[in-house]
mmCIF file of C-alpha atoms in Angstrom:
data_model
loop_
_atom_site.group_PDB
_atom_site.id
_atom_site.type_symbol
_atom_site.label_atom_id
_atom_site.label_comp_id
_atom_site.label_asym_id
_atom_site.label_seq_id
_atom_site.Cartn_x
_atom_site.Cartn_y
_atom_site.Cartn_z
ATOM 1 C CA UNK F 1 -88.144 -134.942 159.198
ATOM 2 C CA UNK F 2 -86.356 -133.424 162.154
ATOM 3 C CA UNK F 3 -87.759 -134.151 165.455
ATOM 4 C CA UNK F 4 -87.461 -132.447 168.722
ATOM 5 C CA UNK F 5 -84.545 -134.707 169.514
ATOM 6 C CA UNK F 6 -82.602 -133.430 166.479
ATOM 7 C CA UNK F 7 -83.188 -129.786 167.363
ATOM 8 C CA UNK F 8 -82.087 -130.594 170.928
ATOM 9 C CA UNK F 9 -79.000 -132.375 169.542
ATOM 10 C CA UNK F 10 -78.230 -129.279 167.237
ATOM 11 C CA UNK F 11 -78.691 -126.781 170.186
ATOM 12 C CA UNK F 12 -76.575 -128.843 172.565
ATOM 13 C CA UNK F 13 -73.773 -129.877 170.113
ATOM 14 C CA UNK F 14 -73.443 -126.500 168.352
ATOM 15 C CA UNK F 15 -69.948 -125.083 168.306
ATOM 16 C CA UNK F 16 -71.205 -121.555 169.002
ATOM 17 C CA UNK F 17 -72.795 -120.107 172.034
ATOM 18 C CA UNK F 18 -76.686 -119.932 171.886
ATOM 19 C CA UNK F 19 -78.794 -117.987 174.330
ATOM 20 C CA UNK F 20 -82.580 -117.740 174.335
ATOM 21 C CA UNK F 21 -84.199 -114.780 176.144
ATOM 22 C CA UNK F 22 -87.724 -113.446 176.479
ATOM 23 C CA UNK F 23 -88.780 -109.844 176.051
ATOM 24 C CA UNK F 24 -87.536 -108.954 179.691
ATOM 25 C CA UNK F 25 -84.062 -110.067 178.725
ATOM 26 C CA UNK F 26 -84.309 -113.043 181.053
ATOM 27 C CA UNK F 27 -82.210 -116.000 179.892
ATOM 28 C CA UNK F 28 -84.454 -119.014 179.302
ATOM 29 C CA UNK F 29 -81.909 -121.367 177.641
ATOM 30 C CA UNK F 30 -78.327 -121.658 177.136
ATOM 31 C CA UNK F 31 -76.426 -124.377 175.231
ATOM 32 C CA UNK F 32 -73.254 -126.136 176.723
ATOM 33 C CA UNK F 33 -70.962 -124.099 174.375
ATOM 34 C CA UNK F 34 -72.267 -120.806 175.811
ATOM 35 C CA UNK F 35 -72.062 -122.063 179.336
ATOM 36 C CA UNK F 36 -68.454 -123.202 178.831
ATOM 37 C CA UNK F 37 -67.572 -119.901 176.868
ATOM 38 C CA UNK F 38 -69.044 -117.677 179.587
ATOM 39 C CA UNK F 39 -67.643 -119.746 182.633
ATOM 40 C CA UNK F 40 -71.039 -120.841 183.989
ATOM 41 C CA UNK F 41 -72.228 -124.284 185.115
ATOM 42 C CA UNK F 42 -74.969 -125.860 183.104
ATOM 43 C CA UNK F 43 -78.386 -124.248 183.976
ATOM 44 C CA UNK F 44 -76.631 -121.652 186.078
ATOM 45 C CA UNK F 45 -77.494 -118.825 183.638
ATOM 46 C CA UNK F 46 -81.177 -119.827 183.355
ATOM 47 C CA UNK F 47 -83.338 -117.088 184.981
ATOM 48 C CA UNK F 48 -80.611 -114.525 185.031
ATOM 49 C CA UNK F 49 -80.910 -111.177 183.010
ATOM 50 C CA UNK F 50 -78.653 -111.173 180.164
ATOM 51 C CA UNK F 51 -77.060 -107.882 181.579
ATOM 52 C CA UNK F 52 -74.920 -110.132 183.859
ATOM 53 C CA UNK F 53 -72.966 -110.875 180.616
ATOM 54 C CA UNK F 54 -72.527 -107.171 179.746
ATOM 55 C CA UNK F 55 -69.369 -105.193 180.962
ATOM 56 C CA UNK F 56 -70.512 -102.820 183.739
ATOM 57 C CA UNK F 57 -69.660 -99.577 181.856
ATOM 58 C CA UNK F 58 -71.885 -100.699 178.949
ATOM 59 C CA UNK F 59 -74.958 -101.801 180.823
ATOM 60 C CA UNK F 60 -76.789 -98.600 180.483
ATOM 61 C CA UNK F 61 -76.144 -98.083 176.960
ATOM 62 C CA UNK F 62 -77.010 -101.804 176.249
ATOM 63 C CA UNK F 63 -80.510 -101.191 177.912
ATOM 64 C CA UNK F 64 -81.007 -98.495 175.374
ATOM 65 C CA UNK F 65 -80.017 -100.575 172.465
ATOM 66 C CA UNK F 66 -82.141 -103.430 173.665
ATOM 67 C CA UNK F 67 -85.350 -101.212 173.939
ATOM 68 C CA UNK F 68 -84.805 -99.832 170.322
ATOM 69 C CA UNK F 69 -84.196 -103.375 169.026
ATOM 70 C CA UNK F 70 -87.435 -104.647 170.733
ATOM 71 C CA UNK F 71 -89.423 -101.958 169.000
ATOM 72 C CA UNK F 72 -88.104 -102.832 165.558
ATOM 73 C CA UNK F 73 -86.406 -106.220 165.719
ATOM 74 C CA UNK F 74 -84.501 -107.224 162.752
ATOM 75 C CA UNK F 75 -82.364 -110.350 162.214
ATOM 76 C CA UNK F 76 -78.745 -109.039 161.965
ATOM 77 C CA UNK F 77 -75.336 -108.954 163.412
ATOM 78 C CA UNK F 78 -75.008 -106.890 166.520
ATOM 79 C CA UNK F 79 -72.480 -104.012 166.867
ATOM 80 C CA UNK F 80 -71.189 -104.199 163.417
ATOM 81 C CA UNK F 81 -67.772 -102.447 163.254
ATOM 82 C CA UNK F 82 -67.627 -102.190 167.171
ATOM 83 C CA UNK F 83 -65.262 -103.848 169.617
ATOM 84 C CA UNK F 84 -67.869 -105.845 171.550
ATOM 85 C CA UNK F 85 -66.840 -107.690 174.691
ATOM 86 C CA UNK F 86 -68.890 -110.062 176.882
ATOM 87 C CA UNK F 87 -68.226 -110.644 180.642
ATOM 88 C CA UNK F 88 -67.650 -114.011 182.034
ATOM 89 C CA UNK F 89 -68.695 -115.197 185.508
ATOM 90 C CA UNK F 90 -65.278 -114.348 186.900
ATOM 91 C CA UNK F 91 -65.733 -111.016 185.613
ATOM 92 C CA UNK F 92 -63.000 -111.170 182.871
ATOM 93 C CA UNK F 93 -63.811 -109.667 179.521
ATOM 94 C CA UNK F 94 -63.215 -111.135 176.064
ATOM 95 C CA UNK F 95 -64.125 -109.942 172.575
ATOM 96 C CA UNK F 96 -67.205 -111.473 170.959
ATOM 97 C CA UNK F 97 -69.170 -111.246 167.881
ATOM 98 C CA UNK F 98 -72.985 -111.559 168.208
ATOM 99 C CA UNK F 99 -75.808 -112.236 165.761
ATOM 100 C CA UNK F 100 -79.441 -111.638 166.861
ATOM 101 C CA UNK F 101 -82.744 -113.074 165.722
ATOM 102 C CA UNK F 102 -86.266 -113.222 167.239
ATOM 103 C CA UNK F 103 -89.424 -115.146 166.806
ATOM 104 C CA UNK F 104 -93.045 -115.006 168.252
ATOM 105 C CA UNK F 105 -94.749 -117.817 170.130
ATOM 106 C CA UNK F 106 -98.245 -117.304 171.513
ATOM 107 C CA UNK F 107 -97.900 -113.632 171.092
ATOM 108 C CA UNK F 108 -94.701 -113.364 173.008
ATOM 109 C CA UNK F 109 -91.501 -112.121 171.721
ATOM 110 C CA UNK F 110 -88.274 -114.268 172.117
ATOM 111 C CA UNK F 111 -84.749 -113.453 171.169
ATOM 112 C CA UNK F 112 -81.837 -115.671 170.153
ATOM 113 C CA UNK F 113 -78.276 -114.576 170.398
ATOM 114 C CA UNK F 114 -75.444 -116.490 168.715
ATOM 115 C CA UNK F 115 -72.268 -115.755 170.502
ATOM 116 C CA UNK F 116 -68.691 -116.293 169.105
ATOM 117 C CA UNK F 117 -65.326 -115.750 170.783
ATOM 118 C CA UNK F 118 -63.136 -113.659 168.567
ATOM 119 C CA UNK F 119 -60.089 -113.558 170.767
ATOM 120 C CA UNK F 120 -57.985 -115.306 168.307
ATOM 121 C CA UNK F 121 -59.343 -113.524 165.419
ATOM 122 C CA UNK F 122 -58.903 -110.033 167.137
ATOM 123 C CA UNK F 123 -55.324 -111.084 167.831
ATOM 124 C CA UNK F 124 -54.703 -112.122 164.379
ATOM 125 C CA UNK F 125 -56.188 -108.751 163.152
ATOM 126 C CA UNK F 126 -54.118 -106.946 165.618
ATOM 127 C CA UNK F 127 -50.977 -108.755 164.369
ATOM 128 C CA UNK F 128 -52.042 -108.039 160.791
ATOM 129 C CA UNK F 129 -52.472 -104.187 161.663
ATOM 130 C CA UNK F 130 -49.051 -104.320 163.395
ATOM 131 C CA UNK F 131 -47.482 -106.190 160.603
ATOM 132 C CA UNK F 132 -49.045 -103.697 157.960
ATOM 133 C CA UNK F 133 -47.598 -100.923 160.141
ATOM 134 C CA UNK F 134 -44.256 -102.496 160.142
ATOM 135 C CA UNK F 135 -44.396 -103.134 156.389
ATOM 136 C CA UNK F 136 -45.467 -99.650 155.725
ATOM 137 C CA UNK F 137 -42.540 -98.384 157.946
ATOM 138 C CA UNK F 138 -40.142 -100.672 156.114
ATOM 139 C CA UNK F 139 -41.462 -99.475 152.878
ATOM 140 C CA UNK F 140 -40.978 -95.912 153.979
ATOM 141 C CA UNK F 141 -37.547 -96.652 155.326
ATOM 142 C CA UNK F 142 -36.781 -98.504 152.136
ATOM 143 C CA UNK F 143 -37.952 -95.538 150.136
ATOM 144 C CA UNK F 144 -35.900 -93.294 152.197
ATOM 145 C CA UNK F 145 -32.892 -95.480 151.807
ATOM 146 C CA UNK F 146 -33.387 -95.724 148.071
ATOM 147 C CA UNK F 147 -33.712 -91.861 147.772
ATOM 148 C CA UNK F 148 -30.497 -91.350 149.890
ATOM 149 C CA UNK F 149 -28.639 -93.953 147.843
ATOM 150 C CA UNK F 150 -29.946 -92.466 144.626
ATOM 151 C CA UNK F 151 -28.628 -88.989 145.745
ATOM 152 C CA UNK F 152 -25.408 -90.520 146.843
ATOM 153 C CA UNK F 153 -25.060 -92.181 143.495
ATOM 154 C CA UNK F 154 -25.989 -88.943 141.718
ATOM 155 C CA UNK F 155 -23.456 -87.192 143.589
ATOM 156 C CA UNK F 156 -20.822 -89.777 142.911
ATOM 157 C CA UNK F 157 -21.667 -89.656 139.238
ATOM 158 C CA UNK F 158 -21.394 -85.870 139.297
ATOM 159 C CA UNK F 159 -17.932 -86.112 140.938
ATOM 160 C CA UNK F 160 -16.829 -88.781 138.564
ATOM 161 C CA UNK F 161 -17.966 -86.466 135.687
ATOM 162 C CA UNK F 162 -16.236 -83.613 137.203
ATOM 163 C CA UNK F 163 -13.092 -85.632 137.711
ATOM 164 C CA UNK F 164 -13.351 -86.892 134.058
ATOM 165 C CA UNK F 165 -13.596 -83.179 133.040
ATOM 166 C CA UNK F 166 -10.508 -82.361 135.087
ATOM 167 C CA UNK F 167 -8.666 -85.497 133.746
ATOM 168 C CA UNK F 168 -9.661 -84.619 130.026
ATOM 169 C CA UNK F 169 -8.472 -81.128 130.697
ATOM 170 C CA UNK F 170 -5.279 -82.396 132.240
ATOM 171 C CA UNK F 171 -4.802 -84.823 129.315
ATOM 172 C CA UNK F 172 -5.553 -82.028 126.763
ATOM 173 C CA UNK F 173 -2.977 -79.813 128.565
ATOM 174 C CA UNK F 174 -0.492 -82.495 128.747
ATOM 175 C CA UNK F 175 -1.081 -83.232 124.967
ATOM 176 C CA UNK F 176 -0.595 -79.325 124.215
ATOM 177 C CA UNK F 177 2.455 -79.394 126.341
ATOM 178 C CA UNK F 178 3.935 -82.306 124.589
ATOM 179 C CA UNK F 179 3.102 -80.692 121.165
ATOM 180 C CA UNK F 180 4.751 -77.443 122.429
ATOM 181 C CA UNK F 181 7.842 -79.376 123.555
ATOM 182 C CA UNK F 182 7.972 -81.048 120.250
ATOM 183 C CA UNK F 183 7.648 -77.822 118.293
ATOM 184 C CA UNK F 184 10.301 -76.172 120.595
ATOM 185 C CA UNK F 185 12.774 -79.134 120.001
ATOM 186 C CA UNK F 186 12.108 -78.968 116.391
ATOM 187 C CA UNK F 187 12.598 -75.125 116.329
ATOM 188 C CA UNK F 188 15.619 -75.026 118.508
ATOM 189 C CA UNK F 189 17.570 -77.830 116.840
ATOM 190 C CA UNK F 190 17.074 -76.012 113.522
ATOM 191 C CA UNK F 191 17.488 -72.305 114.587
ATOM 192 C CA UNK F 192 20.563 -73.038 116.867
ATOM 193 C CA UNK F 193 22.177 -75.426 114.404
ATOM 194 C CA UNK F 194 22.599 -73.072 111.491
ATOM 195 C CA UNK F 195 24.388 -70.169 113.451
ATOM 196 C CA UNK F 196 26.418 -72.517 115.587
ATOM 197 C CA UNK F 197 27.670 -74.429 112.409
ATOM 198 C CA UNK F 198 28.540 -70.959 110.818
ATOM 199 C CA UNK F 199 30.378 -69.945 114.016
ATOM 200 C CA UNK F 200 32.358 -73.178 114.146
ATOM 201 C CA UNK F 201 33.336 -73.280 110.422
ATOM 202 C CA UNK F 202 34.195 -69.508 110.488
ATOM 203 C CA UNK F 203 36.425 -69.993 113.457
ATOM 204 C CA UNK F 204 38.096 -72.970 111.942
ATOM 205 C CA UNK F 205 38.867 -70.934 108.836
ATOM 206 C CA UNK F 206 40.203 -68.012 110.677
ATOM 207 C CA UNK F 207 42.937 -70.278 112.063
ATOM 208 C CA UNK F 208 44.164 -70.802 108.602
ATOM 209 C CA UNK F 209 44.551 -67.166 107.849
ATOM 210 C CA UNK F 210 47.908 -66.323 109.505
ATOM 211 C CA UNK F 211 49.423 -63.914 107.135
ATOM 212 C CA UNK F 212 48.779 -60.030 107.087
ATOM 213 C CA UNK F 213 47.454 -60.284 103.556
ATOM 214 C CA UNK F 214 44.610 -62.587 104.854
ATOM 215 C CA UNK F 215 42.994 -59.867 107.075
ATOM 216 C CA UNK F 216 40.178 -59.293 104.505
ATOM 217 C CA UNK F 217 39.276 -63.013 104.688
ATOM 218 C CA UNK F 218 39.614 -62.931 108.542
ATOM 219 C CA UNK F 219 37.294 -60.017 108.817
ATOM 220 C CA UNK F 220 34.670 -61.754 106.488
ATOM 221 C CA UNK F 221 34.591 -64.700 108.878
ATOM 222 C CA UNK F 222 34.511 -62.437 111.990
ATOM 223 C CA UNK F 223 31.663 -60.688 110.584
ATOM 224 C CA UNK F 224 29.880 -63.989 110.000
ATOM 225 C CA UNK F 225 30.533 -64.972 113.598
ATOM 226 C CA UNK F 226 29.209 -61.677 114.873
ATOM 227 C CA UNK F 227 26.209 -62.001 112.778
ATOM 228 C CA UNK F 228 25.458 -65.585 113.944
ATOM 229 C CA UNK F 229 25.960 -64.588 117.588
ATOM 230 C CA UNK F 230 23.554 -61.631 117.065
ATOM 231 C CA UNK F 231 20.952 -64.254 115.705
ATOM 232 C CA UNK F 232 21.350 -66.410 118.648
ATOM 233 C CA UNK F 233 21.053 -63.480 120.858
ATOM 234 C CA UNK F 234 17.901 -62.452 119.105
ATOM 235 C CA UNK F 235 16.470 -66.030 119.658
ATOM 236 C CA UNK F 236 17.342 -66.049 123.377
ATOM 237 C CA UNK F 237 15.814 -62.619 123.733
ATOM 238 C CA UNK F 238 12.562 -63.755 122.386
ATOM 239 C CA UNK F 239 12.647 -66.891 124.752
ATOM 240 C CA UNK F 240 13.328 -64.544 127.666
ATOM 241 C CA UNK F 241 10.252 -62.256 126.614
ATOM 242 C CA UNK F 242 8.052 -65.117 126.371
ATOM 243 C CA UNK F 243 9.163 -66.179 129.859
ATOM 244 C CA UNK F 244 8.679 -62.755 131.352
ATOM 245 C CA UNK F 245 5.159 -62.468 129.856
ATOM 246 C CA UNK F 246 4.242 -65.863 131.004
ATOM 247 C CA UNK F 247 5.360 -65.103 134.541
ATOM 248 C CA UNK F 248 3.517 -61.682 134.481
ATOM 249 C CA UNK F 249 6.675 -59.634 135.345
ATOM 250 C CA UNK F 250 6.533 -57.341 132.331
ATOM 251 C CA UNK F 251 5.460 -53.759 133.651
ATOM 252 C CA UNK F 252 4.042 -50.965 131.577
ATOM 253 C CA UNK F 253 5.910 -47.639 131.656
ATOM 254 C CA UNK F 254 3.958 -45.283 129.586
ATOM 255 C CA UNK F 255 5.493 -42.097 128.183
ATOM 256 C CA UNK F 256 4.431 -39.275 125.915
ATOM 257 C CA UNK F 257 6.370 -38.900 122.532
ATOM 258 C CA UNK F 258 5.945 -37.724 119.008
ATOM 259 C CA UNK F 259 4.877 -40.694 116.850
ATOM 260 C CA UNK F 260 6.788 -39.565 113.718
ATOM 261 C CA UNK F 261 9.974 -39.436 115.680
ATOM 262 C CA UNK F 262 9.407 -42.975 117.210
ATOM 263 C CA UNK F 263 8.822 -44.389 113.620
ATOM 264 C CA UNK F 264 11.873 -42.758 112.025
ATOM 265 C CA UNK F 265 14.147 -44.230 114.734
ATOM 266 C CA UNK F 266 12.459 -47.480 114.286
ATOM 267 C CA UNK F 267 12.959 -47.598 110.540
ATOM 268 C CA UNK F 268 16.603 -46.797 110.736
ATOM 269 C CA UNK F 269 17.113 -49.906 112.996
ATOM 270 C CA UNK F 270 15.330 -52.085 110.421
ATOM 271 C CA UNK F 271 17.294 -50.807 107.403
ATOM 272 C CA UNK F 272 19.821 -53.672 107.514
ATOM 273 C CA UNK F 273 17.021 -56.173 107.400
ATOM 274 C CA UNK F 274 15.876 -54.832 103.926
ATOM 275 C CA UNK F 275 16.995 -56.607 100.793
ATOM 276 C CA UNK F 276 17.939 -55.126 97.457
ATOM 277 C CA UNK F 277 14.351 -55.576 96.264
ATOM 278 C CA UNK F 278 12.503 -54.434 99.260
ATOM 279 C CA UNK F 279 12.004 -51.378 101.352
ATOM 280 C CA UNK F 280 9.573 -50.422 104.220
ATOM 281 C CA UNK F 281 7.439 -47.700 102.771
ATOM 282 C CA UNK F 282 5.817 -45.558 105.420
ATOM 283 C CA UNK F 283 2.471 -43.878 104.994
ATOM 284 C CA UNK F 284 1.917 -41.253 107.739
ATOM 285 C CA UNK F 285 -0.395 -38.279 107.395
ATOM 286 C CA UNK F 286 0.790 -35.918 110.210
ATOM 287 C CA UNK F 287 2.676 -36.139 113.418
ATOM 288 C CA UNK F 288 1.045 -36.216 116.599
ATOM 289 C CA UNK F 289 1.924 -36.889 120.409
ATOM 290 C CA UNK F 290 0.734 -40.253 121.905
ATOM 291 C CA UNK F 291 1.117 -41.764 125.319
ATOM 292 C CA UNK F 292 2.085 -45.503 125.575
ATOM 293 C CA UNK F 293 4.939 -47.726 126.494
ATOM 294 C CA UNK F 294 7.037 -47.083 123.446
ATOM 295 C CA UNK F 295 9.600 -49.622 124.425
ATOM 296 C CA UNK F 296 6.976 -52.353 124.207
ATOM 297 C CA UNK F 297 5.390 -50.756 120.995
ATOM 298 C CA UNK F 298 8.816 -50.939 119.571
ATOM 299 C CA UNK F 299 9.058 -54.695 120.254
ATOM 300 C CA UNK F 300 5.652 -55.147 118.644
ATOM 301 C CA UNK F 301 6.646 -53.360 115.348
ATOM 302 C CA UNK F 302 10.186 -54.821 114.963
ATOM 303 C CA UNK F 303 8.636 -58.336 115.271
ATOM 304 C CA UNK F 304 5.785 -57.253 112.781
ATOM 305 C CA UNK F 305 8.110 -55.543 110.247
ATOM 306 C CA UNK F 306 10.934 -58.118 110.468
ATOM 307 C CA UNK F 307 8.417 -60.991 109.842
ATOM 308 C CA UNK F 308 6.993 -59.083 106.796
ATOM 309 C CA UNK F 309 10.503 -58.491 105.430
ATOM 310 C CA UNK F 310 11.514 -62.219 106.024
ATOM 311 C CA UNK F 311 8.441 -63.686 104.235
ATOM 312 C CA UNK F 312 8.431 -61.226 101.357
ATOM 313 C CA UNK F 313 10.701 -60.207 98.543
ATOM 314 C CA UNK F 314 8.839 -57.080 97.828
ATOM 315 C CA UNK F 315 7.998 -53.842 99.442
ATOM 316 C CA UNK F 316 6.449 -53.892 102.891
ATOM 317 C CA UNK F 317 3.946 -51.151 103.747
ATOM 318 C CA UNK F 318 3.773 -49.510 107.187
ATOM 319 C CA UNK F 319 0.447 -47.347 107.492
ATOM 320 C CA UNK F 320 -0.324 -45.245 110.344
ATOM 321 C CA UNK F 321 -3.718 -43.429 110.839
ATOM 322 C CA UNK F 322 -4.600 -41.245 113.901
ATOM 323 C CA UNK F 323 -8.177 -41.041 115.141
ATOM 324 C CA UNK F 324 -9.829 -39.341 118.124
ATOM 325 C CA UNK F 325 -9.689 -42.428 120.462
ATOM 326 C CA UNK F 326 -7.056 -44.648 118.804
ATOM 327 C CA UNK F 327 -4.231 -45.066 116.467
ATOM 328 C CA UNK F 328 -4.454 -47.553 113.699
ATOM 329 C CA UNK F 329 -1.088 -49.182 112.561
ATOM 330 C CA UNK F 330 -1.121 -51.515 109.660
ATOM 331 C CA UNK F 331 1.851 -53.720 108.402
ATOM 332 C CA UNK F 332 1.217 -55.189 104.891
ATOM 333 C CA UNK F 333 3.438 -57.444 103.030
ATOM 334 C CA UNK F 334 3.263 -59.050 99.596
ATOM 335 C CA UNK F 335 4.841 -62.454 100.553
ATOM 336 C CA UNK F 336 3.702 -66.229 100.919
ATOM 337 C CA UNK F 337 0.669 -65.653 103.037
ATOM 338 C CA UNK F 338 -0.869 -67.881 105.479
ATOM 339 C CA UNK F 339 -3.438 -70.589 104.950
ATOM 340 C CA UNK F 340 -6.745 -70.416 106.753
ATOM 341 C CA UNK F 341 -6.045 -73.680 108.538
ATOM 342 C CA UNK F 342 -2.614 -72.201 109.922
ATOM 343 C CA UNK F 343 -4.279 -68.844 110.999
ATOM 344 C CA UNK F 344 -6.169 -70.842 113.745
ATOM 345 C CA UNK F 345 -2.780 -71.469 115.487
ATOM 346 C CA UNK F 346 -0.627 -68.409 114.486
ATOM 347 C CA UNK F 347 -0.714 -66.962 118.048
ATOM 348 C CA UNK F 348 0.455 -70.265 119.608
ATOM 349 C CA UNK F 349 3.953 -70.509 120.893
ATOM 350 C CA UNK F 350 6.519 -72.111 118.392
ATOM 351 C CA UNK F 351 3.811 -72.509 115.766
ATOM 352 C CA UNK F 352 5.064 -72.075 112.211
ATOM 353 C CA UNK F 353 3.023 -71.999 108.941
ATOM 354 C CA UNK F 354 3.090 -75.160 106.909
ATOM 355 C CA UNK F 355 4.519 -73.161 103.924
ATOM 356 C CA UNK F 356 7.252 -71.361 106.117
ATOM 357 C CA UNK F 357 9.205 -74.382 107.237
ATOM 358 C CA UNK F 358 12.157 -73.536 105.084
ATOM 359 C CA UNK F 359 12.490 -69.960 106.337
ATOM 360 C CA UNK F 360 14.397 -69.413 109.501
ATOM 361 C CA UNK F 361 12.373 -68.419 112.569
ATOM 362 C CA UNK F 362 11.100 -69.296 116.100
ATOM 363 C CA UNK F 363 7.416 -69.254 115.745
ATOM 364 C CA UNK F 364 7.297 -66.802 118.568
ATOM 365 C CA UNK F 365 6.954 -63.603 116.681
ATOM 366 C CA UNK F 366 3.035 -63.377 116.399
ATOM 367 C CA UNK F 367 2.608 -64.956 119.851
ATOM 368 C CA UNK F 368 4.868 -62.042 121.308
ATOM 369 C CA UNK F 369 3.011 -59.575 119.174
ATOM 370 C CA UNK F 370 -0.426 -60.726 120.441
ATOM 371 C CA UNK F 371 0.747 -60.754 124.148
ATOM 372 C CA UNK F 372 2.306 -57.374 123.883
ATOM 373 C CA UNK F 373 -0.584 -55.776 122.274
ATOM 374 C CA UNK F 374 -3.006 -57.132 125.065
ATOM 375 C CA UNK F 375 -0.572 -55.876 127.726
ATOM 376 C CA UNK F 376 -1.112 -52.362 126.253
ATOM 377 C CA UNK F 377 -4.796 -52.924 126.128
ATOM 378 C CA UNK F 378 -5.027 -52.740 122.312
ATOM 379 C CA UNK F 379 -6.358 -54.902 119.598
ATOM 380 C CA UNK F 380 -4.959 -57.180 116.803
ATOM 381 C CA UNK F 381 -6.352 -58.336 113.532
ATOM 382 C CA UNK F 382 -4.733 -60.537 110.860
ATOM 383 C CA UNK F 383 -5.798 -60.962 107.322
ATOM 384 C CA UNK F 384 -3.944 -63.132 104.965
ATOM 385 C CA UNK F 385 -4.257 -65.163 101.685
ATOM 386 C CA UNK F 386 -1.897 -67.779 100.278
ATOM 387 C CA UNK F 387 0.751 -66.049 97.779
ATOM 388 C CA UNK F 388 -1.077 -62.620 98.191
ATOM 389 C CA UNK F 389 0.634 -61.518 101.563
ATOM 390 C CA UNK F 390 -0.573 -60.711 104.965
ATOM 391 C CA UNK F 391 -1.877 -57.577 106.520
ATOM 392 C CA UNK F 392 -1.646 -56.909 110.513
ATOM 393 C CA UNK F 393 -3.844 -54.436 111.961
ATOM 394 C CA UNK F 394 -3.014 -53.017 115.247
ATOM 395 C CA UNK F 395 -5.238 -50.716 117.256
ATOM 396 C CA UNK F 396 -3.651 -48.673 120.136
ATOM 397 C CA UNK F 397 -6.617 -47.402 122.320
ATOM 398 C CA UNK F 398 -6.410 -44.023 123.952
ATOM 399 C CA UNK F 399 -6.211 -44.179 127.721
ATOM 400 C CA UNK F 400 -8.938 -42.392 129.454
#
């Protein structure tokens, strides 16, 4: 059983400050821990009002709290959630936590206060709060940094993607240019070799015909030379036409002219290209006046009709139909035709159909026709079938 000695030892050796007051708030007992905590000597607090331990600016409020507590005393922590402070003898303040309890003895009310110095605890709490703020700030900064880096990475990826597109386009253009060069070299080596060989052989043979009686033979070879030179001139003219179209230096010079007169002159120039088994057959309803650049239109129809004659051994049909807002010109042959696969590339420079490699040509005819028609603001359509022929439809749109 615990004796008074034991209770006294607990009171004196407790590692928490203990104060005993009566109902008037007079301090009756204080243990050594409380005296040392509050800066008083032993027994120095006895008989003093507990208000000496209250900060000056809180004394009035404390009196009200004490009065309310005396009316309805409950054993509880004091000032839960508040920043309580106690005043030492030297007037300095320090944070405390206080638990209150009470008891009755001979109808008198007594109060016990248990006082803990929480300076270190408050310091740790403050440091934790500051540390949490720092952590939150670091998190915010980190999130901002992650966002900025993500944006930078996204921008870099977009630039890389754009550069890849540019690179792919450049590589594609380089490939197309390479293919174009290959087709040009193949075409040029073939198309130039034949007339140059003819010129060289005819020139060599002419040297052998020295007699007057050999004039007919000389004339034959001279004509061959003239024909080969004309062929080379035609090829070079096509090259020059492509260059002018590509550079945008071709200008439109419209004029008004009777369409029948224009076609009659055109067909006369094309007669030498007809063979014994073929003719250009014109289907024309009635004459009319039209305004266009007839020089360019001439180039278009010469290319179209000479191609038709070249790839067919039968008659070629030239059909002209006049409407209110346009003129429709159709060139139809009965030749070797063009495959669907080749039709995808027909308007490319130096492209020739797979079934036309043995027939002389530069692969520029349809390309020039297409470019010239666009220059006139017209439209072009091509329909073809292998071994059944090809039909070109040209629409010349009336200018408003």
